[in-house]
Tab-separated table of N, CA and C in Angstrom:
chain	number	residue	atom	x	y	z
A	1	MET	N	17.143	-64.024	-88.195
A	1	MET	CA	17.418	-63.966	-86.833
A	1	MET	C	16.166	-64.084	-86.029
A	2	LYS	N	16.477	-64.687	-85.029
A	2	LYS	CA	15.380	-64.999	-84.157
A	2	LYS	C	15.328	-63.917	-83.080
A	3	ALA	N	14.168	-63.452	-82.732
A	3	ALA	CA	14.018	-62.395	-81.722
A	3	ALA	C	13.892	-63.014	-80.338
A	4	PHE	N	14.491	-62.359	-79.447
A	4	PHE	CA	14.401	-62.808	-78.041
A	4	PHE	C	13.233	-62.124	-77.354
A	5	GLU	N	12.550	-62.918	-76.644
A	5	GLU	CA	11.522	-62.335	-75.787
A	5	GLU	C	11.926	-62.597	-74.364
A	6	ILE	N	12.049	-61.539	-73.657
A	6	ILE	CA	12.461	-61.684	-72.261
A	6	ILE	C	11.238	-61.358	-71.402
A	7	ASP	N	10.944	-62.269	-70.545
A	7	ASP	CA	9.824	-62.074	-69.617
A	7	ASP	C	10.427	-61.930	-68.224
A	8	PHE	N	10.361	-60.716	-67.714
A	8	PHE	CA	10.929	-60.481	-66.375
A	8	PHE	C	9.915	-60.893	-65.323
A	9	VAL	N	10.371	-61.621	-64.367
A	9	VAL	CA	9.528	-62.039	-63.255
A	9	VAL	C	10.033	-61.291	-62.025
A	10	ARG	N	9.139	-60.651	-61.457
A	10	ARG	CA	9.510	-59.869	-60.277
A	10	ARG	C	9.696	-60.823	-59.118
A	11	ARG	N	10.802	-60.677	-58.480
A	11	ARG	CA	11.081	-61.550	-57.352
A	11	ARG	C	10.478	-60.930	-56.103
A	12	PRO	N	9.863	-61.692	-55.225
A	12	PRO	CA	9.286	-61.137	-53.999
A	12	PRO	C	10.382	-60.663	-53.043
A	13	LEU	N	10.034	-59.605	-52.279
A	13	LEU	CA	10.982	-59.082	-51.286
A	13	LEU	C	11.114	-60.097	-50.162
A	14	PRO	N	12.264	-60.134	-49.588
A	14	PRO	CA	12.418	-61.056	-48.471
A	14	PRO	C	11.530	-60.619	-47.303
A	15	GLN	N	11.109	-61.530	-46.459
A	15	GLN	CA	10.197	-61.235	-45.347
A	15	GLN	C	10.871	-60.384	-44.268
A	16	TRP	N	12.120	-60.481	-44.120
A	16	TRP	CA	12.818	-59.748	-43.064
A	16	TRP	C	12.860	-58.245	-43.334
A	17	VAL	N	12.639	-57.785	-44.578
A	17	VAL	CA	12.679	-56.356	-44.901
A	17	VAL	C	11.531	-55.636	-44.185
A	18	GLY	N	10.353	-56.194	-44.160
A	18	GLY	CA	9.208	-55.583	-43.469
A	18	GLY	C	9.436	-55.512	-41.971
A	19	LEU	N	9.983	-56.597	-41.426
A	19	LEU	CA	10.279	-56.594	-39.988
A	19	LEU	C	11.374	-55.588	-39.648
A	20	ALA	N	12.364	-55.469	-40.513
A	20	ALA	CA	13.449	-54.514	-40.278
A	20	ALA	C	12.919	-53.078	-40.331
A	21	PHE	N	12.021	-52.794	-41.279
A	21	PHE	CA	11.430	-51.451	-41.371
A	21	PHE	C	10.601	-51.147	-40.122
A	22	PHE	N	9.800	-52.106	-39.683
A	22	PHE	CA	8.988	-51.921	-38.475
A	22	PHE	C	9.875	-51.706	-37.241
A	23	ALA	N	10.944	-52.476	-37.120
A	23	ALA	CA	11.858	-52.341	-35.980
A	23	ALA	C	12.562	-50.986	-36.017
A	24	ALA	N	12.998	-50.553	-37.195
A	24	ALA	CA	13.670	-49.252	-37.320
A	24	ALA	C	12.705	-48.119	-36.986
A	25	SER	N	11.447	-48.248	-37.405
A	25	SER	CA	10.443	-47.224	-37.081
A	25	SER	C	10.195	-47.165	-35.580
A	26	ALA	N	10.117	-48.304	-34.933
A	26	ALA	CA	9.893	-48.340	-33.480
A	26	ALA	C	11.062	-47.714	-32.735
A	27	VAL	N	12.286	-48.017	-33.143
A	27	VAL	CA	13.471	-47.433	-32.499
A	27	VAL	C	13.481	-45.920	-32.706
A	28	ALA	N	13.171	-45.451	-33.901
A	28	ALA	CA	13.147	-44.009	-34.171
A	28	ALA	C	12.073	-43.319	-33.329
A	29	PHE	N	10.912	-43.954	-33.197
A	29	PHE	CA	9.846	-43.383	-32.375
A	29	PHE	C	10.281	-43.283	-30.908
A	30	LEU	N	10.887	-44.325	-30.366
A	30	LEU	CA	11.341	-44.301	-28.968
A	30	LEU	C	12.409	-43.234	-28.745
A	31	LEU	N	13.330	-43.117	-29.669
A	31	LEU	CA	14.378	-42.098	-29.533
A	31	LEU	C	13.794	-40.686	-29.600
A	32	SER	N	12.861	-40.463	-30.510
A	32	SER	CA	12.260	-39.126	-30.604
A	32	SER	C	11.405	-38.837	-29.370
A	33	TRP	N	10.727	-39.844	-28.825
A	33	TRP	CA	9.932	-39.650	-27.600
A	33	TRP	C	10.842	-39.303	-26.418
A	34	ASN	N	11.963	-39.992	-26.282
A	34	ASN	CA	12.915	-39.681	-25.210
A	34	ASN	C	13.465	-38.267	-25.363
A	35	HIS	N	13.776	-37.881	-26.579
A	35	HIS	CA	14.275	-36.524	-26.819
A	35	HIS	C	13.207	-35.486	-26.457
A	36	PHE	N	11.959	-35.762	-26.826
A	36	PHE	CA	10.854	-34.851	-26.500
A	36	PHE	C	10.696	-34.699	-24.985
A	37	THR	N	10.717	-35.793	-24.234
A	37	THR	CA	10.550	-35.703	-22.772
A	37	THR	C	11.725	-34.988	-22.123
A	38	GLU	N	12.948	-35.207	-22.616
A	38	GLU	CA	14.114	-34.498	-22.076
A	38	GLU	C	13.996	-32.997	-22.325
A	39	GLN	N	13.566	-32.623	-23.518
A	39	GLN	CA	13.407	-31.200	-23.835
A	39	GLN	C	12.309	-30.562	-22.984
A	40	ARG	N	11.217	-31.285	-22.761
A	40	ARG	CA	10.126	-30.773	-21.933
A	40	ARG	C	10.591	-30.564	-20.495
A	41	GLU	N	11.323	-31.504	-19.938
A	41	GLU	CA	11.840	-31.370	-18.571
A	41	GLU	C	12.850	-30.230	-18.476
A	42	ALA	N	13.673	-30.060	-19.492
A	42	ALA	CA	14.635	-28.955	-19.499
A	42	ALA	C	13.906	-27.611	-19.534
A	43	ALA	N	12.847	-27.520	-20.328
A	43	ALA	CA	12.073	-26.274	-20.397
A	43	ALA	C	11.377	-25.998	-19.068
A	44	ARG	N	10.834	-27.036	-18.437
A	44	ARG	CA	10.182	-26.851	-17.136
A	44	ARG	C	11.173	-26.395	-16.075
A	45	SER	N	12.340	-27.014	-16.035
A	45	SER	CA	13.326	-26.621	-15.022
A	45	SER	C	13.841	-25.207	-15.278
A	46	ALA	N	13.997	-24.827	-16.547
A	46	ALA	CA	14.430	-23.458	-16.858
A	46	ALA	C	13.364	-22.454	-16.442
A	47	ALA	N	12.099	-22.779	-16.698
A	47	ALA	CA	11.010	-21.878	-16.292
A	47	ALA	C	10.925	-21.783	-14.775
A	48	ALA	N	11.112	-22.901	-14.071
A	48	ALA	CA	11.079	-22.877	-12.606
A	48	ALA	C	12.239	-22.059	-12.052
A	49	ALA	N	13.422	-22.197	-12.640
A	49	ALA	CA	14.575	-21.416	-12.188
A	49	ALA	C	14.347	-19.930	-12.438
A	50	GLN	N	13.772	-19.604	-13.580
A	50	GLN	CA	13.493	-18.200	-13.892
A	50	GLN	C	12.445	-17.634	-12.931
A	51	ARG	N	11.403	-18.408	-12.638
A	51	ARG	CA	10.362	-17.975	-11.704
A	51	ARG	C	10.943	-17.764	-10.305
A	52	LYS	N	11.812	-18.678	-9.866
A	52	LYS	CA	12.427	-18.556	-8.541
A	52	LYS	C	13.323	-17.321	-8.479
A	53	ALA	N	14.084	-17.083	-9.544
A	53	ALA	CA	14.944	-15.899	-9.578
A	53	ALA	C	14.114	-14.622	-9.532
A	54	LEU	N	12.990	-14.604	-10.232
A	54	LEU	CA	12.116	-13.435	-10.216
A	54	LEU	C	11.518	-13.224	-8.831
A	55	GLU	N	11.055	-14.293	-8.197
A	55	GLU	CA	10.494	-14.179	-6.847
A	55	GLU	C	11.544	-13.710	-5.853
A	56	ASP	N	12.772	-14.221	-5.987
A	56	ASP	CA	13.843	-13.794	-5.087
A	56	ASP	C	14.181	-12.323	-5.283
A	57	SER	N	14.147	-11.866	-6.536
A	57	SER	CA	14.461	-10.457	-6.778
A	57	SER	C	13.341	-9.550	-6.281
A	58	LEU	N	12.085	-10.017	-6.349
A	58	LEU	CA	10.965	-9.209	-5.868
A	58	LEU	C	10.890	-9.202	-4.348
A	59	ARG	N	11.291	-10.279	-3.720
A	59	ARG	CA	11.202	-10.390	-2.273
A	59	ARG	C	12.159	-9.409	-1.591
A	60	GLY	N	13.298	-9.215	-2.151
A	60	GLY	CA	14.261	-8.292	-1.574
A	60	GLY	C	14.991	-8.918	-0.405
A	61	PRO	N	15.945	-8.200	0.125
A	61	PRO	CA	16.726	-8.744	1.239
A	61	PRO	C	15.897	-8.790	2.523
A	62	VAL	N	16.306	-9.650	3.424
A	62	VAL	CA	15.630	-9.775	4.713
A	62	VAL	C	15.946	-8.528	5.535
A	63	ALA	N	14.912	-7.924	6.093
A	63	ALA	CA	15.086	-6.682	6.844
A	63	ALA	C	15.690	-6.972	8.217
A	64	SER	N	16.655	-6.154	8.596
A	64	SER	CA	17.264	-6.301	9.913
A	64	SER	C	16.435	-5.516	10.932
A	65	ALA	N	16.820	-5.616	12.199
A	65	ALA	CA	16.091	-4.912	13.257
A	65	ALA	C	16.179	-3.396	13.051
A	66	ASP	N	17.352	-2.919	12.633
A	66	ASP	CA	17.500	-1.476	12.379
A	66	ASP	C	16.602	-1.028	11.226
A	67	ASP	N	16.536	-1.854	10.188
A	67	ASP	CA	15.667	-1.515	9.056
A	67	ASP	C	14.206	-1.476	9.481
A	68	LEU	N	13.791	-2.425	10.314
A	68	LEU	CA	12.405	-2.441	10.790
A	68	LEU	C	12.096	-1.207	11.627
A	69	LYS	N	13.037	-0.802	12.488
A	69	LYS	CA	12.830	0.407	13.300
A	69	LYS	C	12.736	1.635	12.404
A	70	ARG	N	13.610	1.691	11.401
A	70	ARG	CA	13.606	2.828	10.485
A	70	ARG	C	12.287	2.877	9.706
A	71	GLN	N	11.798	1.718	9.263
A	71	GLN	CA	10.531	1.680	8.538
A	71	GLN	C	9.372	2.100	9.434
A	72	GLU	N	9.402	1.684	10.698
A	72	GLU	CA	8.342	2.073	11.636
A	72	GLU	C	8.367	3.577	11.883
A	73	LEU	N	9.566	4.139	12.033
A	73	LEU	CA	9.699	5.585	12.227
A	73	LEU	C	9.192	6.334	10.994
A	74	GLN	N	9.526	5.852	9.822
A	74	GLN	CA	9.056	6.494	8.595
A	74	GLN	C	7.538	6.400	8.469
A	75	ALA	N	6.971	5.279	8.894
A	75	ALA	CA	5.510	5.135	8.852
A	75	ALA	C	4.853	6.134	9.794
A	76	ARG	N	5.442	6.330	10.982
A	76	ARG	CA	4.893	7.325	11.919
A	76	ARG	C	5.004	8.735	11.343
A	77	GLU	N	6.138	9.029	10.698
A	77	GLU	CA	6.314	10.357	10.101
A	77	GLU	C	5.299	10.590	8.980
A	78	ARG	N	5.074	9.563	8.160
A	78	ARG	CA	4.071	9.704	7.098
A	78	ARG	C	2.678	9.907	7.682
A	79	ALA	N	2.379	9.194	8.781
A	79	ALA	CA	1.068	9.362	9.423
A	79	ALA	C	0.927	10.777	9.971
A	80	ALA	N	2.030	11.324	10.520
A	80	ALA	CA	1.978	12.693	11.035
A	80	ALA	C	1.759	13.690	9.898
A	81	LEU	N	2.383	13.442	8.767
A	81	LEU	CA	2.208	14.350	7.634
A	81	LEU	C	0.820	14.220	7.019
A	82	ALA	N	0.237	13.047	7.106
A	82	ALA	CA	-1.091	12.832	6.538
A	82	ALA	C	-2.192	13.309	7.476
A	83	TYR	N	-1.848	13.683	8.687
A	83	TYR	CA	-2.838	14.126	9.668
A	83	TYR	C	-3.474	15.433	9.187
A	84	PRO	N	-4.754	15.655	9.439
A	84	PRO	CA	-5.430	16.868	8.936
A	84	PRO	C	-5.085	18.112	9.757
A	85	TRP	N	-3.819	18.483	9.755
A	85	TRP	CA	-3.391	19.655	10.523
A	85	TRP	C	-4.066	20.922	10.022
A	86	ARG	N	-4.332	20.996	8.751
A	86	ARG	CA	-4.940	22.213	8.205
A	86	ARG	C	-6.278	22.498	8.880
A	87	ASN	N	-7.081	21.448	9.116
A	87	ASN	CA	-8.367	21.635	9.784
A	87	ASN	C	-8.172	22.174	11.199
A	88	VAL	N	-7.167	21.648	11.894
A	88	VAL	CA	-6.895	22.096	13.265
A	88	VAL	C	-6.495	23.569	13.257
A	89	PHE	N	-5.579	23.940	12.376
A	89	PHE	CA	-5.096	25.318	12.363
A	89	PHE	C	-6.132	26.292	11.812
A	90	ASP	N	-6.982	25.845	10.904
A	90	ASP	CA	-8.069	26.714	10.437
A	90	ASP	C	-9.000	27.074	11.591
A	91	ALA	N	-9.299	26.100	12.440
A	91	ALA	CA	-10.160	26.363	13.601
A	91	ALA	C	-9.479	27.321	14.571
A	92	LEU	N	-8.174	27.154	14.776
A	92	LEU	CA	-7.446	28.063	15.676
A	92	LEU	C	-7.419	29.487	15.127
A	93	GLU	N	-7.177	29.618	13.841
A	93	GLU	CA	-7.153	30.952	13.243
A	93	GLU	C	-8.516	31.621	13.327
A	94	ALA	N	-9.573	30.834	13.183
A	94	ALA	CA	-10.919	31.399	13.259
A	94	ALA	C	-11.252	31.846	14.676
A	95	ALA	N	-10.662	31.203	15.680
A	95	ALA	CA	-10.973	31.547	17.078
A	95	ALA	C	-10.432	32.916	17.445
A	96	GLY	N	-9.253	33.226	16.962
A	96	GLY	CA	-8.644	34.514	17.310
A	96	GLY	C	-9.345	35.655	16.604
A	97	GLY	N	-9.445	36.742	17.265
A	97	GLY	CA	-10.086	37.918	16.679
A	97	GLY	C	-9.880	39.096	17.609
A	98	SER	N	-10.620	40.166	17.369
A	98	SER	CA	-10.481	41.359	18.217
A	98	SER	C	-11.129	41.140	19.576
A	99	ASP	N	-12.084	40.221	19.668
A	99	ASP	CA	-12.788	40.024	20.932
A	99	ASP	C	-12.199	38.900	21.780
A	100	ALA	N	-11.508	37.935	21.186
A	100	ALA	CA	-10.949	36.813	21.948
A	100	ALA	C	-9.595	36.455	21.365
A	101	LYS	N	-8.755	35.860	22.214
A	101	LYS	CA	-7.444	35.442	21.724
A	101	LYS	C	-7.128	34.047	22.249
A	102	VAL	N	-6.322	33.335	21.479
A	102	VAL	CA	-5.877	31.999	21.867
A	102	VAL	C	-4.648	32.166	22.742
A	103	VAL	N	-4.737	31.669	23.983
A	103	VAL	CA	-3.626	31.790	24.926
A	103	VAL	C	-2.695	30.588	24.812
A	104	SER	N	-3.271	29.402	24.758
A	104	SER	CA	-2.435	28.206	24.623
A	104	SER	C	-3.180	27.160	23.803
A	105	PHE	N	-2.387	26.257	23.248
A	105	PHE	CA	-2.946	25.206	22.403
A	105	PHE	C	-2.112	23.947	22.590
A	106	SER	N	-2.787	22.833	22.720
A	106	SER	CA	-2.100	21.534	22.717
A	106	SER	C	-2.978	20.550	21.956
A	107	HIS	N	-2.322	19.599	21.355
A	107	HIS	CA	-3.072	18.638	20.537
A	107	HIS	C	-2.485	17.252	20.747
A	108	ASP	N	-3.357	16.285	20.988
A	108	ASP	CA	-2.963	14.883	21.096
A	108	ASP	C	-3.405	14.198	19.811
A	109	ARG	N	-2.415	13.916	18.961
A	109	ARG	CA	-2.726	13.369	17.647
A	109	ARG	C	-3.327	11.976	17.738
A	110	GLN	N	-2.853	11.165	18.674
A	110	GLN	CA	-3.361	9.795	18.775
A	110	GLN	C	-4.798	9.772	19.280
A	111	ALA	N	-5.110	10.627	20.248
A	111	ALA	CA	-6.487	10.703	20.759
A	111	ALA	C	-7.363	11.576	19.865
A	112	ARG	N	-6.730	12.308	18.946
A	112	ARG	CA	-7.419	13.222	18.031
A	112	ARG	C	-8.224	14.270	18.803
A	113	LYS	N	-7.555	14.862	19.806
A	113	LYS	CA	-8.196	15.899	20.623
A	113	LYS	C	-7.295	17.120	20.687
A	114	SER	N	-7.941	18.281	20.674
A	114	SER	CA	-7.239	19.553	20.817
A	114	SER	C	-7.719	20.236	22.087
A	115	HIS	N	-6.786	20.878	22.788
A	115	HIS	CA	-7.114	21.662	23.981
A	115	HIS	C	-6.667	23.097	23.713
A	116	VAL	N	-7.613	24.014	23.819
A	116	VAL	CA	-7.345	25.424	23.533
A	116	VAL	C	-7.812	26.243	24.725
A	117	VAL	N	-6.977	27.189	25.140
A	117	VAL	CA	-7.378	28.135	26.188
A	117	VAL	C	-7.626	29.474	25.502
A	118	LEU	N	-8.855	29.974	25.655
A	118	LEU	CA	-9.261	31.245	25.057
A	118	LEU	C	-9.445	32.282	26.151
A	119	GLU	N	-9.108	33.521	25.845
A	119	GLU	CA	-9.350	34.639	26.766
A	119	GLU	C	-10.129	35.705	26.029
A	120	GLY	N	-11.066	36.288	26.742
A	120	GLY	CA	-11.858	37.367	26.174
A	120	GLY	C	-12.382	38.266	27.277
A	121	PRO	N	-12.916	39.442	26.914
A	121	PRO	CA	-13.395	40.377	27.939
A	121	PRO	C	-14.707	39.930	28.595
A	122	ASN	N	-15.492	39.099	27.900
A	122	ASN	CA	-16.767	38.653	28.483
A	122	ASN	C	-17.131	37.270	27.923
A	123	PHE	N	-18.232	36.726	28.455
A	123	PHE	CA	-18.662	35.399	28.018
A	123	PHE	C	-19.116	35.392	26.557
A	124	GLY	N	-19.675	36.481	26.098
A	124	GLY	CA	-20.138	36.577	24.709
A	124	GLY	C	-18.993	36.453	23.713
A	125	SER	N	-17.844	37.031	24.048
A	125	SER	CA	-16.701	36.940	23.131
A	125	SER	C	-16.174	35.502	23.054
A	126	ILE	N	-16.200	34.787	24.177
A	126	ILE	CA	-15.779	33.381	24.174
A	126	ILE	C	-16.760	32.559	23.336
A	127	ASP	N	-18.054	32.842	23.511
A	127	ASP	CA	-19.068	32.126	22.736
A	127	ASP	C	-18.921	32.415	21.245
A	128	ALA	N	-18.636	33.661	20.876
A	128	ALA	CA	-18.451	34.018	19.466
A	128	ALA	C	-17.215	33.310	18.887
A	129	ALA	N	-16.137	33.250	19.680
A	129	ALA	CA	-14.925	32.565	19.215
A	129	ALA	C	-15.192	31.073	19.020
A	130	LEU	N	-15.942	30.477	19.944
A	130	LEU	CA	-16.276	29.055	19.823
A	130	LEU	C	-17.155	28.806	18.590
A	131	THR	N	-18.068	29.704	18.315
A	131	THR	CA	-18.922	29.573	17.128
A	131	THR	C	-18.086	29.659	15.855
A	132	ARG	N	-17.123	30.587	15.822
A	132	ARG	CA	-16.242	30.692	14.652
A	132	ARG	C	-15.401	29.425	14.482
A	133	MET	N	-14.940	28.867	15.591
A	133	MET	CA	-14.153	27.627	15.519
A	133	MET	C	-14.989	26.485	14.944
A	134	LYS	N	-16.234	26.405	15.365
A	134	LYS	CA	-17.105	25.332	14.871
A	134	LYS	C	-17.374	25.488	13.379
A	135	ARG	N	-17.544	26.728	12.936
A	135	ARG	CA	-17.801	26.960	11.510
A	135	ARG	C	-16.574	26.636	10.654
A	136	ALA	N	-15.382	26.911	11.169
A	136	ALA	CA	-14.150	26.681	10.407
A	136	ALA	C	-13.721	25.216	10.429
A	137	SER	N	-14.292	24.435	11.321
A	137	SER	CA	-13.912	23.024	11.450
A	137	SER	C	-14.749	22.157	10.518
A	138	PRO	N	-14.239	20.975	10.178
A	138	PRO	CA	-15.053	20.053	9.375
A	138	PRO	C	-16.246	19.540	10.177
A	139	SER	N	-17.172	18.925	9.502
A	139	SER	CA	-18.419	18.510	10.154
A	139	SER	C	-18.209	17.430	11.205
A	140	ASN	N	-17.123	16.662	11.110
A	140	ASN	CA	-16.908	15.609	12.101
A	140	ASN	C	-16.242	16.121	13.383
A	141	ALA	N	-15.826	17.377	13.418
A	141	ALA	CA	-15.176	17.940	14.608
A	141	ALA	C	-16.231	18.450	15.589
A	142	GLU	N	-15.985	18.206	16.859
A	142	GLU	CA	-16.898	18.672	17.902
A	142	GLU	C	-16.107	19.495	18.909
A	143	TRP	N	-16.551	20.723	19.124
A	143	TRP	CA	-15.905	21.608	20.082
A	143	TRP	C	-16.829	21.795	21.275
A	144	SER	N	-16.254	21.772	22.464
A	144	SER	CA	-17.059	22.003	23.678
A	144	SER	C	-16.202	22.718	24.715
A	145	ILE	N	-16.885	23.483	25.574
A	145	ILE	CA	-16.190	24.208	26.643
A	145	ILE	C	-16.040	23.262	27.823
A	146	GLU	N	-14.798	23.078	28.252
A	146	GLU	CA	-14.511	22.186	29.370
A	146	GLU	C	-14.609	22.924	30.704
A	147	SER	N	-14.078	24.146	30.724
A	147	SER	CA	-14.171	24.945	31.957
A	147	SER	C	-14.122	26.426	31.604
A	148	VAL	N	-14.738	27.225	32.465
A	148	VAL	CA	-14.764	28.676	32.283
A	148	VAL	C	-14.431	29.312	33.625
A	149	SER	N	-13.593	30.349	33.581
A	149	SER	CA	-13.301	31.101	34.810
A	149	SER	C	-13.386	32.589	34.496
A	150	HIS	N	-13.812	33.333	35.485
A	150	HIS	CA	-13.963	34.782	35.342
A	150	HIS	C	-13.044	35.427	36.370
A	151	GLU	N	-12.124	36.260	35.901
A	151	GLU	CA	-11.174	36.931	36.794
A	151	GLU	C	-11.379	38.434	36.682
A	152	GLN	N	-11.508	39.067	37.820
A	152	GLN	CA	-11.694	40.518	37.873
A	152	GLN	C	-10.446	41.098	38.524
A	153	SER	N	-9.753	41.941	37.808
A	153	SER	CA	-8.598	42.621	38.394
A	153	SER	C	-8.745	44.113	38.129
A	154	GLY	N	-9.236	44.781	39.119
A	154	GLY	CA	-9.474	46.215	38.985
A	154	GLY	C	-10.620	46.474	38.035
A	155	ALA	N	-10.389	47.345	37.051
A	155	ALA	CA	-11.437	47.703	36.101
A	155	ALA	C	-11.543	46.682	34.970
A	156	ALA	N	-10.495	45.886	34.753
A	156	ALA	CA	-10.504	44.925	33.643
A	156	ALA	C	-10.966	43.555	34.133
A	157	SER	N	-11.832	42.954	33.349
A	157	SER	CA	-12.266	41.591	33.669
A	157	SER	C	-11.883	40.685	32.499
A	158	VAL	N	-11.445	39.480	32.842
A	158	VAL	CA	-11.000	38.531	31.826
A	158	VAL	C	-11.748	37.218	32.034
A	159	VAL	N	-12.305	36.718	30.951
A	159	VAL	CA	-12.955	35.408	30.985
A	159	VAL	C	-12.014	34.437	30.283
A	160	ARG	N	-11.690	33.368	30.980
A	160	ARG	CA	-10.783	32.357	30.426
A	160	ARG	C	-11.566	31.051	30.298
A	161	ALA	N	-11.519	30.458	29.106
A	161	ALA	CA	-12.249	29.211	28.853
A	161	ALA	C	-11.296	28.176	28.263
A	162	THR	N	-11.433	26.960	28.753
A	162	THR	CA	-10.692	25.837	28.178
A	162	THR	C	-11.650	25.088	27.256
A	163	VAL	N	-11.273	25.000	25.995
A	163	VAL	CA	-12.124	24.399	24.973
A	163	VAL	C	-11.451	23.113	24.489
A	164	VAL	N	-12.263	22.072	24.340
A	164	VAL	CA	-11.754	20.783	23.869
A	164	VAL	C	-12.423	20.458	22.537
A	165	GLY	N	-11.602	20.055	21.583
A	165	GLY	CA	-12.118	19.659	20.272
A	165	GLY	C	-11.768	18.215	19.970
A	166	SER	N	-12.727	17.482	19.467
A	166	SER	CA	-12.505	16.089	19.053
A	166	SER	C	-12.604	16.022	17.542
A	167	TRP	N	-11.648	15.350	16.938
A	167	TRP	CA	-11.610	15.268	15.479
A	167	TRP	C	-12.046	13.912	15.056
């Protein structure tokens, strides 16, 4: 028997296979690029919507005229509570004593001035009360005598002084 020898010859691929692969790759690239840009735009719009919702929630509702008046009143009340009333009352408490007494007191918070009327038996007691007021007040407070009157009624004499304090 005779042996067969088979010599296989590889046939070349057709030319259109390379072009088809290149065309399919280009189409796949374009489709994936379009999908990528759509996803990026969707993410941007979602982030913008979330940011807008957050800003709207932080901004709060638009205040009406009544709300503005109420807020202004509350701001004035807070300013009144934050005012250094303790310093004012410490000075008043220091003024009173056995030699002088506080007859009247008024305070203008906006001008930061206090008006005190002191009475005592003599000028020295008024001066001592004023000295005590200055010591009890903070360093930025200035006390001064605005007017002094001396009243004699029988055996008793009364010195009345109007004192002004600036805070």
